[in-house]
PDB file of C-alpha atoms in Angstrom:
ATOM      1  CA  UNK A  19       9.733   5.253  20.272  1.00 56.00           C
ATOM      2  CA  UNK A  20       6.487   3.636  19.205  1.00 69.00           C
ATOM      3  CA  UNK A  21       4.350   6.787  19.249  1.00 80.00           C
ATOM      4  CA  UNK A  22       3.314   6.328  22.854  1.00 84.00           C
ATOM      5  CA  UNK A  23       4.532   8.131  25.958  1.00 82.00           C
ATOM      6  CA  UNK A  24       4.139   6.393  29.306  1.00 86.00           C
ATOM      7  CA  UNK A  25       3.851   8.734  32.291  1.00 85.00           C
ATOM      8  CA  UNK A  26       3.627   7.111  35.711  1.00 92.00           C
ATOM      9  CA  UNK A  27       2.202   3.961  34.147  1.00 93.00           C
ATOM     10  CA  UNK A  28      -0.382   5.778  32.040  1.00 93.00           C
ATOM     11  CA  UNK A  29       0.063   5.471  28.259  1.00 91.00           C
ATOM     12  CA  UNK A  30      -0.604   8.467  26.022  1.00 87.00           C
ATOM     13  CA  UNK A  31      -0.905   8.031  22.258  1.00 89.00           C
ATOM     14  CA  UNK A  32       1.085  10.941  20.874  1.00 88.00           C
ATOM     15  CA  UNK A  33      -0.491  10.673  17.435  1.00 87.00           C
ATOM     16  CA  UNK A  34      -3.815  11.658  19.013  1.00 87.00           C
ATOM     17  CA  UNK A  35      -2.454  14.823  20.675  1.00 88.00           C
ATOM     18  CA  UNK A  36      -2.767  18.121  18.829  1.00 91.00           C
ATOM     19  CA  UNK A  37      -0.116  19.547  21.146  1.00 92.00           C
ATOM     20  CA  UNK A  38       2.065  18.381  24.001  1.00 92.00           C
ATOM     21  CA  UNK A  39       2.583  20.873  26.815  1.00 94.00           C
ATOM     22  CA  UNK A  40       5.146  20.350  29.564  1.00 94.00           C
ATOM     23  CA  UNK A  41       4.846  22.397  32.749  1.00 94.00           C
ATOM     24  CA  UNK A  42       6.834  22.092  35.919  1.00 93.00           C
ATOM     25  CA  UNK A  43       8.991  23.599  38.598  1.00 93.00           C
ATOM     26  CA  UNK A  44      12.083  22.830  40.601  1.00 92.00           C
ATOM     27  CA  UNK A  45      15.764  22.185  40.109  1.00 89.00           C
ATOM     28  CA  UNK A  46      15.145  18.759  38.544  1.00 95.00           C
ATOM     29  CA  UNK A  47      12.732  20.363  36.057  1.00 96.00           C
ATOM     30  CA  UNK A  48      15.500  21.426  33.673  1.00 97.00           C
ATOM     31  CA  UNK A  49      16.829  17.888  33.334  1.00 97.00           C
ATOM     32  CA  UNK A  50      13.373  16.390  32.980  1.00 96.00           C
ATOM     33  CA  UNK A  51      12.426  18.927  30.297  1.00 97.00           C
ATOM     34  CA  UNK A  52      15.626  18.144  28.396  1.00 98.00           C
ATOM     35  CA  UNK A  53      14.911  14.424  28.758  1.00 96.00           C
ATOM     36  CA  UNK A  54      11.416  14.830  27.330  1.00 94.00           C
ATOM     37  CA  UNK A  55      12.779  16.794  24.390  1.00 96.00           C
ATOM     38  CA  UNK A  56      15.411  14.108  23.807  1.00 95.00           C
ATOM     39  CA  UNK A  57      12.816  11.312  24.006  1.00 91.00           C
ATOM     40  CA  UNK A  58      10.630  13.026  21.394  1.00 92.00           C
ATOM     41  CA  UNK A  59      13.482  14.195  19.134  1.00 93.00           C
ATOM     42  CA  UNK A  60      13.112  13.008  15.561  1.00 90.00           C
ATOM     43  CA  UNK A  61       9.441  12.131  15.977  1.00 89.00           C
ATOM     44  CA  UNK A  62       6.434  14.018  14.600  1.00 89.00           C
ATOM     45  CA  UNK A  63       5.445  14.739  18.212  1.00 91.00           C
ATOM     46  CA  UNK A  64       8.520  16.941  18.700  1.00 92.00           C
ATOM     47  CA  UNK A  65       6.970  19.624  16.494  1.00 93.00           C
ATOM     48  CA  UNK A  66       3.926  19.754  18.783  1.00 94.00           C
ATOM     49  CA  UNK A  67       5.936  20.081  22.006  1.00 95.00           C
ATOM     50  CA  UNK A  68       5.959  23.308  23.989  1.00 96.00           C
ATOM     51  CA  UNK A  69       6.217  24.177  27.637  1.00 96.00           C
ATOM     52  CA  UNK A  70       7.298  26.347  30.531  1.00 95.00           C
ATOM     53  CA  UNK A  71       9.247  25.159  33.577  1.00 96.00           C
ATOM     54  CA  UNK A  72      10.181  27.348  36.562  1.00 96.00           C
ATOM     55  CA  UNK A  73      13.742  26.483  37.648  1.00 96.00           C
ATOM     56  CA  UNK A  74      16.520  28.046  39.741  1.00 96.00           C
ATOM     57  CA  UNK A  75      18.500  30.644  37.775  1.00 96.00           C
ATOM     58  CA  UNK A  76      21.595  28.425  37.599  1.00 96.00           C
ATOM     59  CA  UNK A  77      19.599  25.666  35.866  1.00 96.00           C
ATOM     60  CA  UNK A  78      18.489  27.775  32.890  1.00 97.00           C
ATOM     61  CA  UNK A  79      19.757  26.626  29.496  1.00 97.00           C
ATOM     62  CA  UNK A  80      18.312  26.937  26.023  1.00 97.00           C
ATOM     63  CA  UNK A  81      16.026  24.129  24.907  1.00 97.00           C
ATOM     64  CA  UNK A  82      14.389  23.964  21.471  1.00 96.00           C
ATOM     65  CA  UNK A  83      10.776  23.646  22.639  1.00 97.00           C
ATOM     66  CA  UNK A  84      10.435  24.091  26.406  1.00 97.00           C
ATOM     67  CA  UNK A  85      11.179  27.449  28.055  1.00 96.00           C
ATOM     68  CA  UNK A  86      13.188  27.256  31.285  1.00 97.00           C
ATOM     69  CA  UNK A  87      12.271  30.292  33.381  1.00 96.00           C
ATOM     70  CA  UNK A  88      14.625  31.580  36.117  1.00 96.00           C
ATOM     71  CA  UNK A  89      12.061  31.613  38.927  1.00 95.00           C
ATOM     72  CA  UNK A  90      14.453  32.091  41.843  1.00 94.00           C
ATOM     73  CA  UNK A  91      18.133  32.476  42.655  1.00 94.00           C
ATOM     74  CA  UNK A  92      20.071  29.267  43.231  1.00 91.00           C
ATOM     75  CA  UNK A  93      19.819  28.121  46.839  1.00 89.00           C
ATOM     76  CA  UNK A  94      16.687  30.136  47.604  1.00 87.00           C
ATOM     77  CA  UNK A  95      13.759  27.858  48.386  1.00 85.00           C
ATOM     78  CA  UNK A  96      11.162  30.528  48.974  1.00 86.00           C
ATOM     79  CA  UNK A  97       8.577  31.976  46.585  1.00 86.00           C
ATOM     80  CA  UNK A  98       9.729  34.930  44.505  1.00 90.00           C
ATOM     81  CA  UNK A  99       7.982  37.440  42.281  1.00 92.00           C
ATOM     82  CA  UNK A 100       9.782  35.852  39.308  1.00 91.00           C
ATOM     83  CA  UNK A 101       8.314  32.481  40.271  1.00 89.00           C
ATOM     84  CA  UNK A 102       4.803  33.900  40.545  1.00 89.00           C
ATOM     85  CA  UNK A 103       5.246  35.551  37.138  1.00 89.00           C
ATOM     86  CA  UNK A 104       6.424  32.246  35.665  1.00 87.00           C
ATOM     87  CA  UNK A 105       3.457  30.408  37.128  1.00 86.00           C
ATOM     88  CA  UNK A 106       1.075  32.825  35.447  1.00 84.00           C
ATOM     89  CA  UNK A 107       2.945  32.639  32.121  1.00 81.00           C
ATOM     90  CA  UNK A 108       2.821  28.835  32.094  1.00 69.00           C
ATOM     91  CA  UNK A 109      -0.970  29.020  32.180  1.00 65.00           C
ATOM     92  CA  UNK A 110      -1.268  31.150  29.037  1.00 61.00           C
TER      93      UNK A 110
END
């Protein structure tokens, strides 16, 4: 990694960021959060990474920097109180 993160064709210089915050939702969110942590592992940017991602309960696993929040039961694609709570927590 050259100290730059490209997101959808937009480069971000990680050395200029005081913190890196990942937010998201959905069943693919757990894998994407893990991928971001893996991409930044061993770089100075990893220490500035934090985040909150709402995922189905069966997708929750421990990650070093990004919190995976069980926002709904697996297979339920409707809003839940846990999801609303997670959305508010990700904003803090």
